[in-house]
């Protein structure tokens, strides 16, 4: 809803940081080349910019569902354009895309999964910028890499308690950022 204020630069920057990579990956998985995928990303972002003030949750469903449909439709349009121009395109990509057009739930689930993963990446990056490197490494090595707390404490020359505290605080802040964005 913050995007409806075109002057909210932070909202637009966060939107781009989270959704641009998701849109890009979604189009690549459909068999488009890098240049086509990047063009579709720009088309989708322009579509959102021009239509966001008319977005209504009751009429359009969830924001991510709406964004997924815009992305899917832009991708289908690109395949149609390529076919009309007689360009050689991956037939399996076209077939897969047409199958997905009839199985929208699968695409929406995939898009939602990608959005959540990208939202975690964004939130982790935000928290990392605000966190000391030792605390970040304690969190990352124990929570993501799965390293033993005692080993990490020795490696970073801090107490095991400090590792647990860093991990807990950073994870809490990441969850808070993700929850804030999901509630918007």
PDB file of C-alpha atoms in Angstrom:
ATOM      1  CA  UNK A   1       0.000   0.000   0.000  1.00  0.00           C
ATOM      2  CA  UNK A   2       3.000   2.309   0.546  1.00  0.00           C
ATOM      3  CA  UNK A   3       3.681   2.122  -3.197  1.00  0.00           C
ATOM      4  CA  UNK A   4       0.502   4.063  -3.861  1.00  0.00           C
ATOM      5  CA  UNK A   5       2.428   7.092  -2.614  1.00  0.00           C
ATOM      6  CA  UNK A   6       4.678   7.712  -5.613  1.00  0.00           C
ATOM      7  CA  UNK A   7       6.902   9.950  -3.465  1.00  0.00           C
ATOM      8  CA  UNK A   8       7.763   7.200  -0.972  1.00  0.00           C
ATOM      9  CA  UNK A   9      11.230   6.504  -2.353  1.00  0.00           C
ATOM     10  CA  UNK A  10      12.074   4.005   0.372  1.00  0.00           C
ATOM     11  CA  UNK A  11       8.987   1.926  -0.446  1.00  0.00           C
ATOM     12  CA  UNK A  12       9.898   1.875  -4.142  1.00  0.00           C
ATOM     13  CA  UNK A  13      13.537   1.006  -3.377  1.00  0.00           C
ATOM     14  CA  UNK A  14      12.449  -1.870  -1.126  1.00  0.00           C
ATOM     15  CA  UNK A  15       9.948  -3.028  -3.731  1.00  0.00           C
ATOM     16  CA  UNK A  16      12.637  -3.121  -6.407  1.00  0.00           C
ATOM     17  CA  UNK A  17      15.147  -4.843  -4.115  1.00  0.00           C
ATOM     18  CA  UNK A  18      12.700  -7.615  -3.270  1.00  0.00           C
ATOM     19  CA  UNK A  19      10.662  -8.112  -6.437  1.00  0.00           C
ATOM     20  CA  UNK A  20      12.994  -7.286  -9.323  1.00  0.00           C
ATOM     21  CA  UNK A  21      15.110 -10.444  -8.806  1.00  0.00           C
ATOM     22  CA  UNK A  22      11.952 -12.545  -8.381  1.00  0.00           C
ATOM     23  CA  UNK A  23      10.451 -11.301 -11.648  1.00  0.00           C
ATOM     24  CA  UNK A  24      13.765 -11.822 -13.434  1.00  0.00           C
ATOM     25  CA  UNK A  25      14.182 -15.415 -12.191  1.00  0.00           C
ATOM     26  CA  UNK A  26      10.571 -16.246 -13.015  1.00  0.00           C
ATOM     27  CA  UNK A  27      11.018 -15.168 -16.633  1.00  0.00           C
ATOM     28  CA  UNK A  28      14.332 -17.009 -16.987  1.00  0.00           C
ATOM     29  CA  UNK A  29      12.703 -20.224 -15.754  1.00  0.00           C
ATOM     30  CA  UNK A  30      10.177 -19.881 -18.552  1.00  0.00           C
ATOM     31  CA  UNK A  31      12.963 -20.177 -21.101  1.00  0.00           C
ATOM     32  CA  UNK A  32      13.573 -16.545 -21.980  1.00  0.00           C
ATOM     33  CA  UNK A  33      17.052 -15.240 -22.627  1.00  0.00           C
ATOM     34  CA  UNK A  34      18.716 -12.724 -20.328  1.00  0.00           C
ATOM     35  CA  UNK A  35      17.955  -9.669 -22.478  1.00  0.00           C
ATOM     36  CA  UNK A  36      14.279 -10.623 -22.869  1.00  0.00           C
ATOM     37  CA  UNK A  37      13.993 -11.320 -19.138  1.00  0.00           C
ATOM     38  CA  UNK A  38      15.464  -7.907 -18.304  1.00  0.00           C
ATOM     39  CA  UNK A  39      13.050  -6.196 -20.700  1.00  0.00           C
ATOM     40  CA  UNK A  40      10.118  -7.974 -19.106  1.00  0.00           C
ATOM     41  CA  UNK A  41      11.296  -6.877 -15.661  1.00  0.00           C
ATOM     42  CA  UNK A  42      11.205  -3.273 -16.879  1.00  0.00           C
ATOM     43  CA  UNK A  43       7.781  -3.764 -18.475  1.00  0.00           C
ATOM     44  CA  UNK A  44       6.389  -5.252 -15.272  1.00  0.00           C
ATOM     45  CA  UNK A  45       7.842  -2.453 -13.140  1.00  0.00           C
ATOM     46  CA  UNK A  46       6.317   0.139 -15.495  1.00  0.00           C
ATOM     47  CA  UNK A  47       2.973  -1.684 -15.351  1.00  0.00           C
ATOM     48  CA  UNK A  48       3.045  -1.654 -11.561  1.00  0.00           C
ATOM     49  CA  UNK A  49       3.991   2.029 -11.509  1.00  0.00           C
ATOM     50  CA  UNK A  50       1.086   2.965 -13.750  1.00  0.00           C
ATOM     51  CA  UNK A  51      -1.495   0.688 -12.125  1.00  0.00           C
ATOM     52  CA  UNK A  52      -0.600   0.703  -8.418  1.00  0.00           C
ATOM     53  CA  UNK A  53      -2.907   3.606  -7.596  1.00  0.00           C
ATOM     54  CA  UNK A  54      -5.828   1.489  -8.859  1.00  0.00           C
ATOM     55  CA  UNK A  55      -4.738  -1.690  -7.048  1.00  0.00           C
ATOM     56  CA  UNK A  56      -7.468  -2.994  -4.747  1.00  0.00           C
ATOM     57  CA  UNK A  57      -6.916  -6.107  -2.621  1.00  0.00           C
ATOM     58  CA  UNK A  58     -10.597  -7.050  -2.791  1.00  0.00           C
ATOM     59  CA  UNK A  59     -10.737  -6.778  -6.573  1.00  0.00           C
ATOM     60  CA  UNK A  60      -7.218  -7.947  -7.445  1.00  0.00           C
ATOM     61  CA  UNK A  61      -6.388 -10.371  -4.634  1.00  0.00           C
ATOM     62  CA  UNK A  62      -3.010 -10.326  -2.917  1.00  0.00           C
ATOM     63  CA  UNK A  63      -0.334  -7.958  -4.159  1.00  0.00           C
ATOM     64  CA  UNK A  64       2.076 -10.808  -4.909  1.00  0.00           C
ATOM     65  CA  UNK A  65      -0.653 -12.690  -6.770  1.00  0.00           C
ATOM     66  CA  UNK A  66      -1.381  -9.572  -8.814  1.00  0.00           C
ATOM     67  CA  UNK A  67       2.322  -9.071  -9.516  1.00  0.00           C
ATOM     68  CA  UNK A  68       2.654 -12.734 -10.496  1.00  0.00           C
ATOM     69  CA  UNK A  69      -0.191 -12.371 -13.006  1.00  0.00           C
ATOM     70  CA  UNK A  70       1.361  -9.232 -14.502  1.00  0.00           C
ATOM     71  CA  UNK A  71       4.681 -11.055 -14.854  1.00  0.00           C
ATOM     72  CA  UNK A  72       3.103 -14.169 -16.345  1.00  0.00           C
ATOM     73  CA  UNK A  73       1.079 -12.122 -18.827  1.00  0.00           C
ATOM     74  CA  UNK A  74       4.129 -10.085 -19.893  1.00  0.00           C
ATOM     75  CA  UNK A  75       6.051 -13.331 -20.421  1.00  0.00           C
ATOM     76  CA  UNK A  76       3.243 -14.856 -22.481  1.00  0.00           C
ATOM     77  CA  UNK A  77       3.052 -11.655 -24.536  1.00  0.00           C
ATOM     78  CA  UNK A  78       6.794 -11.868 -25.204  1.00  0.00           C
ATOM     79  CA  UNK A  79       6.449 -15.472 -26.437  1.00  0.00           C
ATOM     80  CA  UNK A  80       3.554 -14.421 -28.679  1.00  0.00           C
ATOM     81  CA  UNK A  81       5.611 -11.563 -30.128  1.00  0.00           C
ATOM     82  CA  UNK A  82       8.530 -13.890 -30.812  1.00  0.00           C
ATOM     83  CA  UNK A  83       6.241 -16.407 -32.469  1.00  0.00           C
ATOM     84  CA  UNK A  84       4.587 -13.703 -34.601  1.00  0.00           C
ATOM     85  CA  UNK A  85       8.003 -12.477 -35.755  1.00  0.00           C
ATOM     86  CA  UNK A  86       8.980 -16.033 -36.627  1.00  0.00           C
ATOM     87  CA  UNK A  87      11.833 -16.087 -34.147  1.00  0.00           C
ATOM     88  CA  UNK A  88      13.133 -19.460 -33.113  1.00  0.00           C
ATOM     89  CA  UNK A  89      12.118 -20.067 -29.564  1.00  0.00           C
ATOM     90  CA  UNK A  90      12.342 -23.008 -27.250  1.00  0.00           C
ATOM     91  CA  UNK A  91       9.199 -25.014 -27.986  1.00  0.00           C
ATOM     92  CA  UNK A  92       9.345 -26.713 -24.610  1.00  0.00           C
ATOM     93  CA  UNK A  93       9.351 -23.264 -22.972  1.00  0.00           C
ATOM     94  CA  UNK A  94       6.215 -22.261 -24.860  1.00  0.00           C
ATOM     95  CA  UNK A  95       4.501 -25.535 -24.039  1.00  0.00           C
ATOM     96  CA  UNK A  96       5.456 -25.210 -20.377  1.00  0.00           C
ATOM     97  CA  UNK A  97       4.180 -21.624 -20.261  1.00  0.00           C
ATOM     98  CA  UNK A  98       0.865 -22.552 -21.858  1.00  0.00           C
ATOM     99  CA  UNK A  99       0.478 -25.453 -19.413  1.00  0.00           C
ATOM    100  CA  UNK A 100       1.133 -23.059 -16.555  1.00  0.00           C
ATOM    101  CA  UNK A 101      -1.470 -20.639 -17.883  1.00  0.00           C
ATOM    102  CA  UNK A 102      -4.018 -23.340 -17.101  1.00  0.00           C
ATOM    103  CA  UNK A 103      -2.368 -24.196 -13.782  1.00  0.00           C
ATOM    104  CA  UNK A 104      -2.128 -20.716 -12.270  1.00  0.00           C
ATOM    105  CA  UNK A 105      -1.890 -22.061  -8.737  1.00  0.00           C
ATOM    106  CA  UNK A 106       1.513 -23.647  -9.438  1.00  0.00           C
ATOM    107  CA  UNK A 107       2.892 -20.383 -10.814  1.00  0.00           C
ATOM    108  CA  UNK A 108       1.455 -18.392  -7.917  1.00  0.00           C
ATOM    109  CA  UNK A 109       3.005 -20.812  -5.399  1.00  0.00           C
ATOM    110  CA  UNK A 110       6.368 -20.594  -7.171  1.00  0.00           C
ATOM    111  CA  UNK A 111       6.196 -16.811  -7.268  1.00  0.00           C
ATOM    112  CA  UNK A 112       5.217 -16.656  -3.590  1.00  0.00           C
ATOM    113  CA  UNK A 113       8.111 -18.954  -2.641  1.00  0.00           C
ATOM    114  CA  UNK A 114      10.565 -16.816  -4.630  1.00  0.00           C
ATOM    115  CA  UNK A 115       9.164 -13.655  -3.042  1.00  0.00           C
ATOM    116  CA  UNK A 116       9.631 -15.001   0.466  1.00  0.00           C
ATOM    117  CA  UNK A 117      13.172 -16.136  -0.301  1.00  0.00           C
ATOM    118  CA  UNK A 118      14.055 -12.760  -1.808  1.00  0.00           C
ATOM    119  CA  UNK A 119      12.390 -10.972   1.101  1.00  0.00           C
ATOM    120  CA  UNK A 120      14.641 -12.933   3.488  1.00  0.00           C
ATOM    121  CA  UNK A 121      17.701 -11.956   1.428  1.00  0.00           C
ATOM    122  CA  UNK A 122      16.672  -8.310   1.494  1.00  0.00           C
ATOM    123  CA  UNK A 123      15.963  -8.338   5.255  1.00  0.00           C
ATOM    124  CA  UNK A 124      19.241 -10.149   5.980  1.00  0.00           C
ATOM    125  CA  UNK A 125      21.116  -7.528   3.973  1.00  0.00           C
ATOM    126  CA  UNK A 126      19.391  -4.712   5.854  1.00  0.00           C
ATOM    127  CA  UNK A 127      20.184  -6.288   9.222  1.00  0.00           C
ATOM    128  CA  UNK A 128      23.767  -7.048   8.231  1.00  0.00           C
ATOM    129  CA  UNK A 129      24.397  -3.378   7.421  1.00  0.00           C
ATOM    130  CA  UNK A 130      23.244  -2.449  10.929  1.00  0.00           C
ATOM    131  CA  UNK A 131      25.107  -5.227  12.745  1.00  0.00           C
ATOM    132  CA  UNK A 132      28.726  -5.618  13.726  1.00  0.00           C
ATOM    133  CA  UNK A 133      30.689  -8.079  11.613  1.00  0.00           C
ATOM    134  CA  UNK A 134      31.496 -10.412  14.534  1.00  0.00           C
ATOM    135  CA  UNK A 135      27.830 -10.686  15.494  1.00  0.00           C
ATOM    136  CA  UNK A 136      26.841 -11.214  11.871  1.00  0.00           C
ATOM    137  CA  UNK A 137      29.417 -13.968  11.419  1.00  0.00           C
ATOM    138  CA  UNK A 138      28.241 -15.635  14.642  1.00  0.00           C
ATOM    139  CA  UNK A 139      24.683 -15.602  13.317  1.00  0.00           C
ATOM    140  CA  UNK A 140      25.555 -16.696   9.782  1.00  0.00           C
ATOM    141  CA  UNK A 141      27.943 -19.488  10.692  1.00  0.00           C
ATOM    142  CA  UNK A 142      25.572 -21.048  13.244  1.00  0.00           C
ATOM    143  CA  UNK A 143      22.183 -20.379  11.628  1.00  0.00           C
ATOM    144  CA  UNK A 144      22.925 -20.671   7.928  1.00  0.00           C
ATOM    145  CA  UNK A 145      26.145 -22.671   7.646  1.00  0.00           C
ATOM    146  CA  UNK A 146      25.140 -24.965  10.523  1.00  0.00           C
ATOM    147  CA  UNK A 147      28.462 -24.690  12.368  1.00  0.00           C
ATOM    148  CA  UNK A 148      28.754 -25.683  16.015  1.00  0.00           C
ATOM    149  CA  UNK A 149      28.325 -22.805  18.481  1.00  0.00           C
ATOM    150  CA  UNK A 150      31.472 -23.724  20.427  1.00  0.00           C
ATOM    151  CA  UNK A 151      33.556 -23.833  17.227  1.00  0.00           C
ATOM    152  CA  UNK A 152      32.248 -20.458  16.088  1.00  0.00           C
ATOM    153  CA  UNK A 153      32.853 -18.924  19.512  1.00  0.00           C
ATOM    154  CA  UNK A 154      36.485 -20.092  19.437  1.00  0.00           C
ATOM    155  CA  UNK A 155      36.962 -18.921  15.851  1.00  0.00           C
ATOM    156  CA  UNK A 156      35.548 -15.453  16.580  1.00  0.00           C
ATOM    157  CA  UNK A 157      37.169 -15.249  20.006  1.00  0.00           C
ATOM    158  CA  UNK A 158      33.900 -14.603  21.843  1.00  0.00           C
ATOM    159  CA  UNK A 159      31.920 -16.528  24.424  1.00  0.00           C
ATOM    160  CA  UNK A 160      29.325 -19.114  23.468  1.00  0.00           C
ATOM    161  CA  UNK A 161      26.684 -16.974  25.169  1.00  0.00           C
ATOM    162  CA  UNK A 162      27.579 -14.079  22.886  1.00  0.00           C
ATOM    163  CA  UNK A 163      27.067 -16.347  19.865  1.00  0.00           C
ATOM    164  CA  UNK A 164      23.598 -17.353  21.103  1.00  0.00           C
ATOM    165  CA  UNK A 165      22.657 -13.732  21.836  1.00  0.00           C
ATOM    166  CA  UNK A 166      23.872 -12.506  18.426  1.00  0.00           C
ATOM    167  CA  UNK A 167      22.041 -15.292  16.626  1.00  0.00           C
ATOM    168  CA  UNK A 168      18.826 -14.659  18.538  1.00  0.00           C
ATOM    169  CA  UNK A 169      18.851 -10.877  18.074  1.00  0.00           C
ATOM    170  CA  UNK A 170      19.703 -10.975  14.390  1.00  0.00           C
ATOM    171  CA  UNK A 171      17.130 -13.649  13.612  1.00  0.00           C
ATOM    172  CA  UNK A 172      14.509 -11.674  15.538  1.00  0.00           C
ATOM    173  CA  UNK A 173      15.284  -8.501  13.579  1.00  0.00           C
ATOM    174  CA  UNK A 174      15.162 -10.341  10.244  1.00  0.00           C
ATOM    175  CA  UNK A 175      11.782 -11.826  11.183  1.00  0.00           C
ATOM    176  CA  UNK A 176      10.502  -8.393  12.205  1.00  0.00           C
ATOM    177  CA  UNK A 177      11.500  -6.856   8.877  1.00  0.00           C
ATOM    178  CA  UNK A 178       9.961  -9.723   6.925  1.00  0.00           C
ATOM    179  CA  UNK A 179       6.753  -9.568   8.981  1.00  0.00           C
ATOM    180  CA  UNK A 180       6.541  -5.786   8.480  1.00  0.00           C
ATOM    181  CA  UNK A 181       6.760  -6.193   4.711  1.00  0.00           C
ATOM    182  CA  UNK A 182       4.348  -9.106   4.603  1.00  0.00           C
ATOM    183  CA  UNK A 183       1.781  -7.196   6.659  1.00  0.00           C
ATOM    184  CA  UNK A 184       1.961  -4.266   4.225  1.00  0.00           C
TER     185      UNK A 184
END
